[in-house]
GROMACS .gro file of C-alpha atoms in nm:
model
  452
    1MET     CA    1   6.511   9.117   7.815
    2VAL     CA    2   6.205   9.190   7.608
    3ASP     CA    3   6.216   9.118   7.247
    4ALA     CA    4   6.118   9.461   7.159
    5ILE     CA    5   6.483   9.585   7.239
    6GLN     CA    6   6.675   9.565   6.914
    7PRO     CA    7   6.990   9.744   6.784
    8GLY     CA    8   6.890  10.112   6.764
    9SER     CA    9   6.626  10.102   7.026
   10ALA     CA   10   6.598  10.416   7.243
   11PRO     CA   11   6.547  10.356   7.612
   12GLY     CA   12   6.254  10.546   7.794
   13TYR     CA   13   6.249  10.710   8.121
   14GLN     CA   14   6.149  10.384   8.314
   15THR     CA   15   6.405  10.166   8.123
   16CYS     CA   16   6.679  10.403   8.213
   17LYS     CA   17   6.561  10.392   8.582
   18THR     CA   18   6.562  10.017   8.583
   19ILE     CA   19   6.907  10.005   8.425
   20LEU     CA   20   7.042  10.251   8.684
   21VAL     CA   21   6.896  10.081   8.979
   22SER     CA   22   6.924   9.705   8.881
   23HIS     CA   23   7.164   9.646   8.596
   24PRO     CA   24   7.516   9.543   8.712
   25LEU     CA   25   7.677   9.807   8.498
   26GLY     CA   26   7.409  10.072   8.532
   27LEU     CA   27   7.572  10.266   8.820
   28LYS     CA   28   7.921  10.210   8.685
   29MET     CA   29   7.851  10.389   8.370
   30THR     CA   30   7.693  10.686   8.540
   31GLU     CA   31   7.839  10.746   8.877
   32GLY     CA   32   8.164  10.570   8.832
   33PRO     CA   33   8.327  10.843   8.599
   34ILE     CA   34   8.207  11.110   8.831
   35LYS     CA   35   8.351  10.936   9.143
   36LEU     CA   36   8.679  10.891   8.973
   37ALA     CA   37   8.685  11.256   8.866
   38GLN     CA   38   8.622  11.353   9.235
   39SER     CA   39   8.884  11.118   9.376
   40GLN     CA   40   9.112  11.405   9.389
   41LYS     CA   41   9.044  11.730   9.566
   42ARG     CA   42   9.084  12.057   9.366
   43GLU     CA   43   9.374  12.273   9.457
   44ILE     CA   44   9.254  12.605   9.586
   45ASN     CA   45   9.470  12.905   9.529
   46ILE     CA   46   9.398  13.271   9.639
   47PRO     CA   47   9.695  13.476   9.574
   48ASP     CA   48   9.783  13.756   9.817
   49ALA     CA   49   9.520  13.634  10.063
   50PRO     CA   50   9.550  13.467  10.408
   51ASP     CA   51   9.545  13.102  10.428
   52ASP     CA   52   9.237  13.131  10.659
   53LEU     CA   53   9.028  13.191  10.341
   54LYS     CA   54   9.118  12.850  10.193
   55GLU     CA   55   9.030  12.667  10.525
   56ALA     CA   56   8.699  12.841  10.571
   57PHE     CA   57   8.609  12.776  10.194
   58GLU     CA   58   8.680  12.408  10.235
   59ASN     CA   59   8.499  12.384  10.565
   60GLU     CA   60   8.196  12.526  10.404
   61TRP     CA   61   8.222  12.317  10.094
   62ASP     CA   62   8.219  11.999  10.302
   63LYS     CA   63   7.912  12.082  10.502
   64ILE     CA   64   7.687  12.285  10.265
   65GLY     CA   65   7.337  12.152  10.222
   66GLY     CA   66   7.402  11.904  10.502
   67THR     CA   67   7.581  11.665  10.264
   68GLY     CA   68   7.864  11.870  10.112
   69ALA     CA   69   7.899  11.991   9.765
   70ASP     CA   70   8.064  11.707   9.638
   71LEU     CA   71   7.784  11.480   9.683
   72ILE     CA   72   7.528  11.731   9.550
   73ILE     CA   73   7.733  11.772   9.238
   74ARG     CA   74   7.780  11.376   9.191
   75SER     CA   75   7.412  11.316   9.233
   76THR     CA   76   7.320  11.588   8.962
   77ALA     CA   77   7.585  11.454   8.714
   78THR     CA   78   7.488  11.087   8.768
   79LEU     CA   79   7.132  11.151   8.691
   80ALA     CA   80   7.235  11.361   8.389
   81ARG     CA   81   7.423  11.066   8.249
   82ALA     CA   82   7.151  10.831   8.342
   83TYR     CA   83   6.865  11.017   8.170
   84GLY     CA   84   7.023  11.273   7.944
   85ILE     CA   85   6.924  11.585   8.165
   86ALA     CA   86   6.919  11.670   8.526
   87SER     CA   87   6.855  11.990   8.732
   88LEU     CA   88   6.996  12.121   9.058
   89ILE     CA   89   6.751  12.373   9.224
   90ILE     CA   90   6.851  12.610   9.505
   91GLY     CA   91   6.571  12.677   9.767
   92GLY     CA   92   6.548  12.900  10.066
   93GLY     CA   93   6.635  13.258  10.104
   94GLY     CA   94   6.307  13.395   9.939
   95GLU     CA   95   6.068  13.278   9.694
   96PRO     CA   96   6.178  13.040   9.415
   97SER     CA   97   6.070  13.272   9.128
   98MET     CA   98   6.282  13.559   9.278
   99PRO     CA   99   6.672  13.589   9.211
  100LEU     CA  100   6.892  13.440   9.462
  101ASP     CA  101   7.046  13.724   9.682
  102LEU     CA  102   7.404  13.625   9.714
  103ASP     CA  103   7.468  13.896   9.972
  104LYS     CA  104   7.231  13.720  10.220
  105VAL     CA  105   7.299  13.362  10.158
  106ALA     CA  106   7.534  13.337  10.451
  107GLY     CA  107   7.266  13.372  10.695
  108GLU     CA  108   7.004  13.167  10.504
  109ASP     CA  109   6.920  12.796  10.541
  110LEU     CA  110   6.954  12.691  10.188
  111PHE     CA  111   6.860  12.346  10.049
  112PHE     CA  112   6.981  12.180   9.721
  113ASN     CA  113   6.754  11.934   9.544
  114VAL     CA  114   6.852  11.724   9.246
  115LEU     CA  115   6.560  11.678   9.000
  116ASP     CA  116   6.524  11.410   8.730
  117PRO     CA  117   6.347  11.442   8.403
  118LEU     CA  118   6.014  11.336   8.540
  119ASN     CA  119   6.017  11.624   8.809
  120THR     CA  120   6.090  11.879   8.536
  121ALA     CA  121   5.879  11.733   8.251
  122GLY     CA  122   5.755  12.005   8.016
  123SER     CA  123   5.977  12.287   8.137
  124LEU     CA  124   6.296  12.152   7.969
  125VAL     CA  125   6.168  12.073   7.630
  126LEU     CA  126   6.414  12.350   7.486
  127ASN     CA  127   6.333  12.612   7.231
  128GLN     CA  128   6.364  12.476   6.862
  129SER     CA  129   6.334  12.810   6.683
  130PRO     CA  130   6.670  12.861   6.511
  131ASN     CA  131   6.648  13.243   6.535
  132SER     CA  132   6.577  13.258   6.895
  133PRO     CA  133   6.864  13.364   7.135
  134ARG     CA  134   6.764  13.075   7.371
  135PHE     CA  135   6.782  12.816   7.071
  136MET     CA  136   6.834  12.461   7.221
  137ARG     CA  137   6.914  12.605   7.568
  138PRO     CA  138   6.743  12.567   7.892
  139GLU     CA  139   6.530  12.861   7.979
  140GLN     CA  140   6.368  12.787   8.308
  141VAL     CA  141   6.313  12.511   8.556
  142ARG     CA  142   5.951  12.420   8.677
  143ALA     CA  143   5.883  12.140   8.913
  144ASP     CA  144   5.544  12.048   9.055
  145GLY     CA  145   5.395  12.397   8.931
  146VAL     CA  146   5.672  12.596   9.094
  147THR     CA  147   5.900  12.794   8.850
  148TYR     CA  148   6.258  12.848   8.966
  149HIS     CA  149   6.462  13.166   8.865
  150PRO     CA  150   6.776  13.097   8.640
  151SER     CA  151   6.992  13.209   8.937
  152ARG     CA  152   6.852  12.926   9.158
  153CYS     CA  153   6.906  12.637   8.911
  154VAL     CA  154   7.164  12.459   8.723
  155VAL     CA  155   7.077  12.223   8.423
  156LEU     CA  156   7.342  11.956   8.318
  157MET     CA  157   7.288  11.774   7.997
  158ASN     CA  158   7.487  11.446   7.882
  159GLU     CA  159   7.578  11.529   7.526
  160GLN     CA  160   7.452  11.834   7.347
  161PRO     CA  161   7.088  11.836   7.213
  162VAL     CA  162   7.029  11.764   6.830
  163TYR     CA  163   6.780  11.961   6.649
  164ILE     CA  164   6.435  11.811   6.656
  165GLN     CA  165   6.576  11.493   6.802
  166TRP     CA  166   6.334  11.386   7.092
  167THR     CA  167   6.483  11.213   7.384
  168ASP     CA  168   6.240  10.958   7.542
  169SER     CA  169   6.427  10.929   7.865
  170SER     CA  170   6.447  11.309   7.918
  171PHE     CA  171   6.086  11.402   7.788
  172GLY     CA  172   6.235  11.675   7.567
  173PHE     CA  173   6.463  11.774   7.297
  174VAL     CA  174   6.765  11.762   7.505
  175GLY     CA  175   7.085  11.545   7.569
  176ARG     CA  176   7.086  11.166   7.558
  177SER     CA  177   7.128  10.907   7.818
  178VAL     CA  178   7.459  10.709   7.835
  179TYR     CA  179   7.252  10.404   7.794
  180GLN     CA  180   7.105  10.524   7.470
  181ARG     CA  181   7.362  10.362   7.223
  182ALA     CA  182   7.442  10.099   7.462
  183LEU     CA  183   7.110   9.957   7.523
  184TYR     CA  184   7.125   9.637   7.314
  185PRO     CA  185   7.471   9.531   7.433
  186LEU     CA  186   7.337   9.600   7.795
  187LYS     CA  187   7.077   9.349   7.702
  188SER     CA  188   7.322   9.106   7.576
  189TYR     CA  189   7.529   9.146   7.894
  190ILE     CA  190   7.231   9.009   8.094
  191GLN     CA  191   7.221   8.704   7.861
  192SER     CA  192   7.587   8.646   7.933
  193MET     CA  193   7.509   8.637   8.295
  194ILE     CA  194   7.235   8.364   8.248
  195THR     CA  195   7.497   8.169   8.063
  196ASP     CA  196   7.732   8.213   8.358
  197ASN     CA  197   7.457   8.066   8.574
  198GLN     CA  198   7.384   7.779   8.350
  199VAL     CA  199   7.751   7.692   8.348
  200THR     CA  200   7.773   7.711   8.715
  201GLU     CA  201   7.476   7.475   8.764
  202LYS     CA  202   7.636   7.218   8.521
  203ALA     CA  203   7.994   7.257   8.627
  204ALA     CA  204   7.961   6.984   8.887
  205LEU     CA  205   7.742   6.748   8.692
  206LEU     CA  206   7.868   6.393   8.698
  207VAL     CA  207   7.789   6.145   8.403
  208ALA     CA  208   7.791   5.778   8.514
  209LYS     CA  209   7.834   5.532   8.236
  210LEU     CA  210   7.709   5.224   8.398
  211LYS     CA  211   7.663   4.883   8.228
  212ALA     CA  212   7.304   4.859   8.093
  213PRO     CA  213   7.064   4.606   8.281
  214GLY     CA  214   6.891   4.331   8.091
  215SER     CA  215   6.564   4.352   7.922
  216THR     CA  216   6.361   4.235   8.219
  217ILE     CA  217   6.415   4.460   8.520
  218ASP     CA  218   6.261   4.339   8.832
  219GLN     CA  219   6.214   4.546   9.159
  220ARG     CA  220   6.539   4.421   9.316
  221THR     CA  221   6.758   4.514   9.006
  222ARG     CA  222   6.595   4.861   8.983
  223GLY     CA  223   6.677   4.912   9.356
  224TRP     CA  224   7.040   4.818   9.307
  225PHE     CA  225   7.095   5.058   9.022
  226SER     CA  226   6.933   5.321   9.234
  227PHE     CA  227   7.167   5.234   9.518
  228LYS     CA  228   7.464   5.279   9.284
  229ARG     CA  229   7.358   5.614   9.183
  230ASP     CA  230   7.319   5.728   9.534
  231THR     CA  231   7.651   5.596   9.623
  232ILE     CA  232   7.826   5.796   9.348
  233LYS     CA  233   7.608   6.113   9.436
  234GLY     CA  234   7.713   6.096   9.806
  235ALA     CA  235   8.084   6.017   9.748
  236ARG     CA  236   8.327   6.261   9.873
  237THR     CA  237   8.696   6.300   9.894
  238GLY     CA  238   8.847   6.001  10.095
  239ASN     CA  239   8.583   5.769  10.005
  240VAL     CA  240   8.619   5.459   9.783
  241VAL     CA  241   8.359   5.381   9.511
  242SER     CA  242   8.340   5.053   9.343
  243ILE     CA  243   8.227   5.036   8.980
  244GLY     CA  244   8.240   4.768   8.707
  245THR     CA  245   8.530   4.734   8.459
  246ASP     CA  246   8.313   4.836   8.180
  247GLU     CA  247   8.171   5.141   8.372
  248SER     CA  248   8.309   5.495   8.413
  249ILE     CA  249   8.238   5.824   8.593
  250GLU     CA  250   8.327   6.147   8.434
  251SER     CA  251   8.244   6.520   8.461
  252ILE     CA  252   8.050   6.702   8.203
  253ASP     CA  253   8.292   6.836   7.929
  254LEU     CA  254   8.272   7.225   7.926
  255LYS     CA  255   8.611   7.283   7.785
  256ASN     CA  256   8.469   7.390   7.442
  257LEU     CA  257   8.256   7.640   7.601
  258LYS     CA  258   8.527   7.851   7.776
  259ASP     CA  259   8.676   8.034   7.463
  260ALA     CA  260   8.328   8.106   7.310
  261ALA     CA  261   8.173   8.239   7.646
  262GLU     CA  262   8.480   8.462   7.719
  263PHE     CA  263   8.489   8.588   7.357
  264ALA     CA  264   8.127   8.683   7.359
  265ARG     CA  265   8.137   8.841   7.717
  266ASN     CA  266   8.463   9.060   7.627
  267ASN     CA  267   8.294   9.163   7.305
  268ILE     CA  268   7.982   9.267   7.479
  269LEU     CA  269   8.185   9.462   7.722
  270LYS     CA  270   8.385   9.649   7.459
  271ASN     CA  271   8.057   9.720   7.266
  272ILE     CA  272   7.905   9.876   7.571
  273ALA     CA  273   8.233  10.084   7.630
  274CYS     CA  274   8.225  10.192   7.263
  275ALA     CA  275   7.856  10.287   7.269
  276ALA     CA  276   7.903  10.486   7.591
  277ASP     CA  277   8.234  10.662   7.481
  278MET     CA  278   8.422  10.526   7.782
  279PRO     CA  279   8.749  10.345   7.810
  280ALA     CA  280   8.700   9.971   7.783
  281SER     CA  281   8.910   9.914   8.091
  282MET     CA  282   8.658  10.103   8.313
  283ILE     CA  283   8.391   9.890   8.198
  284ASN     CA  284   8.585   9.564   8.207
  285MET     CA  285   8.657   9.624   8.585
  286GLU     CA  286   9.011   9.541   8.517
  287THR     CA  287   9.281   9.637   8.760
  288LEU     CA  288   9.546   9.845   8.608
  289ALA     CA  289   9.863   9.643   8.616
  290GLU     CA  290  10.096   9.935   8.646
  291GLY     CA  291   9.848  10.184   8.799
  292PHE     CA  292   9.804  10.554   8.729
  293GLY     CA  293  10.149  10.636   8.851
  294GLU     CA  294  10.316  10.453   8.582
  295GLY     CA  295  10.140  10.614   8.297
  296SER     CA  296  10.041  10.294   8.114
  297GLU     CA  297   9.836  10.326   7.791
  298ASP     CA  298   9.509  10.236   7.965
  299ALA     CA  299   9.579  10.484   8.253
  300LYS     CA  300   9.633  10.763   7.992
  301ASN     CA  301   9.304  10.689   7.822
  302ILE     CA  302   9.125  10.693   8.153
  303ALA     CA  303   9.296  11.019   8.248
  304ARG     CA  304   9.190  11.187   7.924
  305PHE     CA  305   8.847  11.058   7.967
  306ILE     CA  306   8.832  11.194   8.330
  307GLU     CA  307   8.963  11.532   8.213
  308GLY     CA  308   8.668  11.561   7.990
  309ILE     CA  309   8.421  11.467   8.268
  310ARG     CA  310   8.584  11.735   8.485
  311GLY     CA  311   8.535  11.990   8.210
  312ASP     CA  312   8.169  11.900   8.161
  313LEU     CA  313   8.117  11.968   8.536
  314ALA     CA  314   8.273  12.314   8.522
  315LEU     CA  315   7.917  12.474   8.517
  316ILE     CA  316   7.785  12.324   8.834
  317TYR     CA  317   8.132  12.371   9.015
  318ASN     CA  318   8.150  12.743   8.925
  319ALA     CA  319   7.789  12.780   9.057
  320MET     CA  320   7.861  12.607   9.393
  321ASP     CA  321   8.186  12.788   9.427
  322ASN     CA  322   8.006  13.116   9.404
  323ILE     CA  323   7.756  13.023   9.669
  324VAL     CA  324   8.022  12.870   9.894
  325MET     CA  325   8.244  13.181   9.876
  326TYR     CA  326   7.967  13.416   9.984
  327ARG     CA  327   7.876  13.185  10.262
  328ALA     CA  328   8.222  13.112  10.394
  329TRP     CA  329   8.363  13.468  10.363
  330ASP     CA  330   8.070  13.656  10.524
  331LYS     CA  331   8.101  13.983  10.721
  332ALA     CA  332   8.150  13.810  11.054
  333PHE     CA  333   8.445  13.620  10.898
  334TYR     CA  334   8.601  13.943  10.750
  335GLU     CA  335   8.598  14.099  11.094
  336SER     CA  336   8.799  13.819  11.221
  337ILE     CA  337   9.045  13.857  10.936
  338GLN     CA  338   9.070  14.226  11.023
  339ARG     CA  339   9.151  14.148  11.390
  340LYS     CA  340   9.406  13.890  11.288
  341TYR     CA  341   9.577  14.104  11.003
  342PRO     CA  342   9.514  14.465  11.103
  343GLU     CA  343   9.811  14.582  10.919
  344VAL     CA  344   9.660  14.461  10.571
  345TYR     CA  345   9.271  14.492  10.620
  346ALA     CA  346   9.222  14.752  10.890
  347GLY     CA  347   9.130  15.032  10.646
  348VAL     CA  348   8.969  14.807  10.373
  349ASP     CA  349   8.601  14.768  10.353
  350TYR     CA  350   8.445  14.425  10.328
  351LEU     CA  351   8.316  14.460   9.970
  352THR     CA  352   8.640  14.554   9.839
  353ALA     CA  353   8.827  14.263  10.009
  354PHE     CA  354   8.561  14.005   9.905
  355THR     CA  355   8.565  14.117   9.551
  356ALA     CA  356   8.944  14.094   9.538
  357TRP     CA  357   8.935  13.754   9.687
  358LYS     CA  358   8.654  13.632   9.465
  359ASN     CA  359   8.852  13.757   9.141
  360ALA     CA  360   9.168  13.603   9.262
  361PHE     CA  361   9.013  13.262   9.348
  362LYS     CA  362   9.146  12.968   9.142
  363ALA     CA  363   9.035  12.602   9.166
  364LYS     CA  364   9.249  12.366   8.961
  365TRP     CA  365   9.218  11.986   8.930
  366PRO     CA  366   9.541  11.779   8.991
  367ASN     CA  367   9.674  11.555   8.726
  368LEU     CA  368   9.513  11.208   8.745
  369LEU     CA  369   9.845  11.061   8.638
  370GLN     CA  370  10.067  11.084   8.948
  371GLU     CA  371  10.442  11.026   8.901
  372PRO     CA  372  10.620  10.762   9.143
  373GLU     CA  373  10.788  10.922   9.431
  374SER     CA  374  11.118  10.767   9.290
  375ASP     CA  375  11.072  10.959   8.956
  376ILE     CA  376  10.984  11.283   9.152
  377ALA     CA  377  11.291  11.258   9.364
  378LYS     CA  378  11.505  11.184   9.059
  379GLY     CA  379  11.367  11.479   8.865
  380GLU     CA  380  11.410  11.711   9.174
  381ASN     CA  381  11.763  11.591   9.229
  382GLU     CA  382  11.853  11.696   8.861
  383THR     CA  383  11.688  12.034   8.918
  384MET     CA  384  11.892  12.105   9.228
  385LYS     CA  385  12.205  12.001   9.055
  386GLY     CA  386  12.136  12.265   8.795
  387ALA     CA  387  12.058  12.528   9.063
  388ILE     CA  388  12.377  12.449   9.232
  389GLY     CA  389  12.578  12.478   8.917
  390ILE     CA  390  12.441  12.825   8.850
  391TYR     CA  391  12.517  12.941   9.183
  392GLU     CA  392  12.879  12.806   9.172
  393VAL     CA  393  12.940  12.995   8.846
  394MET     CA  394  12.772  13.319   8.917
  395ALA     CA  395  12.833  13.383   9.300
  396PRO     CA  396  13.212  13.459   9.272
  397ASN     CA  397  13.146  13.733   9.030
  398LEU     CA  398  12.863  13.909   9.215
  399ASP     CA  399  12.857  14.200   9.459
  400PRO     CA  400  12.741  14.121   9.809
  401VAL     CA  401  12.368  14.230   9.758
  402ASN     CA  402  12.323  14.015   9.439
  403ARG     CA  403  12.513  13.721   9.585
  404ALA     CA  404  12.269  13.720   9.895
  405ALA     CA  405  11.980  13.745   9.646
  406LEU     CA  406  12.121  13.446   9.458
  407ALA     CA  407  12.174  13.253   9.781
  408VAL     CA  408  11.814  13.312   9.884
  409TRP     CA  409  11.689  13.203   9.552
  410LEU     CA  410  11.890  12.869   9.592
  411ALA     CA  411  11.741  12.816   9.919
  412ASP     CA  412  11.386  12.881   9.780
  413MET     CA  413  11.457  12.617   9.524
  414ALA     CA  414  11.559  12.374   9.786
  415ASN     CA  415  11.240  12.449  10.006
  416SER     CA  416  11.009  12.382   9.708
  417ARG     CA  417  11.160  12.026   9.660
  418LYS     CA  418  10.938  11.849   9.943
  419THR     CA  419  11.065  11.510   9.825
  420LEU     CA  420  11.431  11.593   9.876
  421PHE     CA  421  11.411  11.816  10.180
  422SER     CA  422  11.175  11.782  10.477
  423SER     CA  423  11.292  12.092  10.658
  424PRO     CA  424  11.304  12.431  10.513
  425ILE     CA  425  11.621  12.657  10.478
  426GLU     CA  426  11.582  13.001  10.626
  427ILE     CA  427  11.836  13.288  10.528
  428ASP     CA  428  11.853  13.648  10.654
  429GLN     CA  429  11.906  13.822  10.327
  430GLU     CA  430  11.996  14.164  10.487
  431LEU     CA  431  12.252  13.995  10.728
  432LEU     CA  432  12.402  13.800  10.432
  433GLU     CA  433  12.446  14.125  10.233
  434GLN     CA  434  12.648  14.272  10.499
  435TYR     CA  435  12.862  13.955  10.579
  436GLU     CA  436  13.219  13.965  10.460
  437PRO     CA  437  13.396  13.631  10.466
  438PRO     CA  438  13.723  13.634  10.650
  439ALA     CA  439  14.058  13.664  10.427
  440ALA     CA  440  14.250  13.341  10.407
  441GLU     CA  441  14.563  13.349  10.625
  442GLU     CA  442  14.896  13.245  10.453
  443PRO     CA  443  15.107  13.001  10.645
  444GLU     CA  444  15.424  13.140  10.805
  445ASN     CA  445  15.770  13.052  10.676
  446MET     CA  446  15.615  12.960  10.342
  447PRO     CA  447  15.893  12.927  10.056
  448GLU     CA  448  15.880  13.188   9.796
  449SER     CA  449  15.785  12.936   9.540
  450GLY     CA  450  15.499  12.825   9.744
  451ARG     CA  451  15.362  13.183   9.767
  452ASP     CA  452  15.372  13.207   9.394
   0.00000   0.00000   0.00000
């Protein structure tokens, strides 16, 4: 609320911390988008690998670092949006200045610390030489005099650095806080809260228009007027208050304040959303009338924004995925896979199998806009009608082998429509290839015309 904050003012480190901790919109602008991005689990897919790998990966993901990888990532991204830059360091398993040996992380007690710009001040200023291969890129992370090897740290920035543009909140030529452009409207928002409080204090104020006393007021007359005021003040629903014919009691008129106050508050929220490059509906805390499933315009805007957030988090997700894979799929786990699937992995060494799994690993975010089940069922029903039509046209003209293959394809189409069919259809293709339907028998004593 200081007068020094004017349009264009840049927030310092302490100002950003105060907003993050105390401002009503501080956490919503930083952690809110990250939480929404993580509200859906990623779809893990490892082709040509047992389902045990996915289960082991998810179990390790949920417990790594004692808190789970999601919380570690959310904490790092939140501080990066608040200050403009934040760092995740990985400790344990050797000296901090030495590379992280991924082959040994399975048996190590690793810890993950999230550092804000004050912890790393001086080490993340970024190179400003335009001919340097590390031009405006993080080189190393140093905290309290300890330097961490690049394999042990991940640096996240909110927005890209601008050449020779110092960021006060980050102590370097790095990204910018999400509060940078929104600082002045964030100040205005506090003023709107003060207005709300003043309106609330005056909302129940009663104005009693009492007949003025004479010029000479003795003690008894003064006591009578005081008694009338106390009677009005203490009146409740169900009481009867008697006043003179020339007197009246009214509440204070605030109807002219409503439109102006709402207009100013809405504009302030829109200014904050515009400055932070966020959908206004996320700042306004409005409930989506139709929800994400209906694909309303607000929902689409939020979905596009969250897709961008997920893209910004790819760097730290890739780093955590790599560590979790090495910890979840260690040699002891591989031995259990060999015992469970000897026909596939009995003669395959650990390094070959792990490399194949790691290269095949895919993690995909689901679409934030989910279709309603009624629309999904309708679409699946149309798909099944088309598949049945193809079968009816082609089956009579195919040999037994291809007809059986077509029947299996139709069964697979039905099994993939989970909304329509809860139980799978299982067909033995080899038996179906050998099956010959019985010939239709003609009725006895049928007239010649009937046979024709």
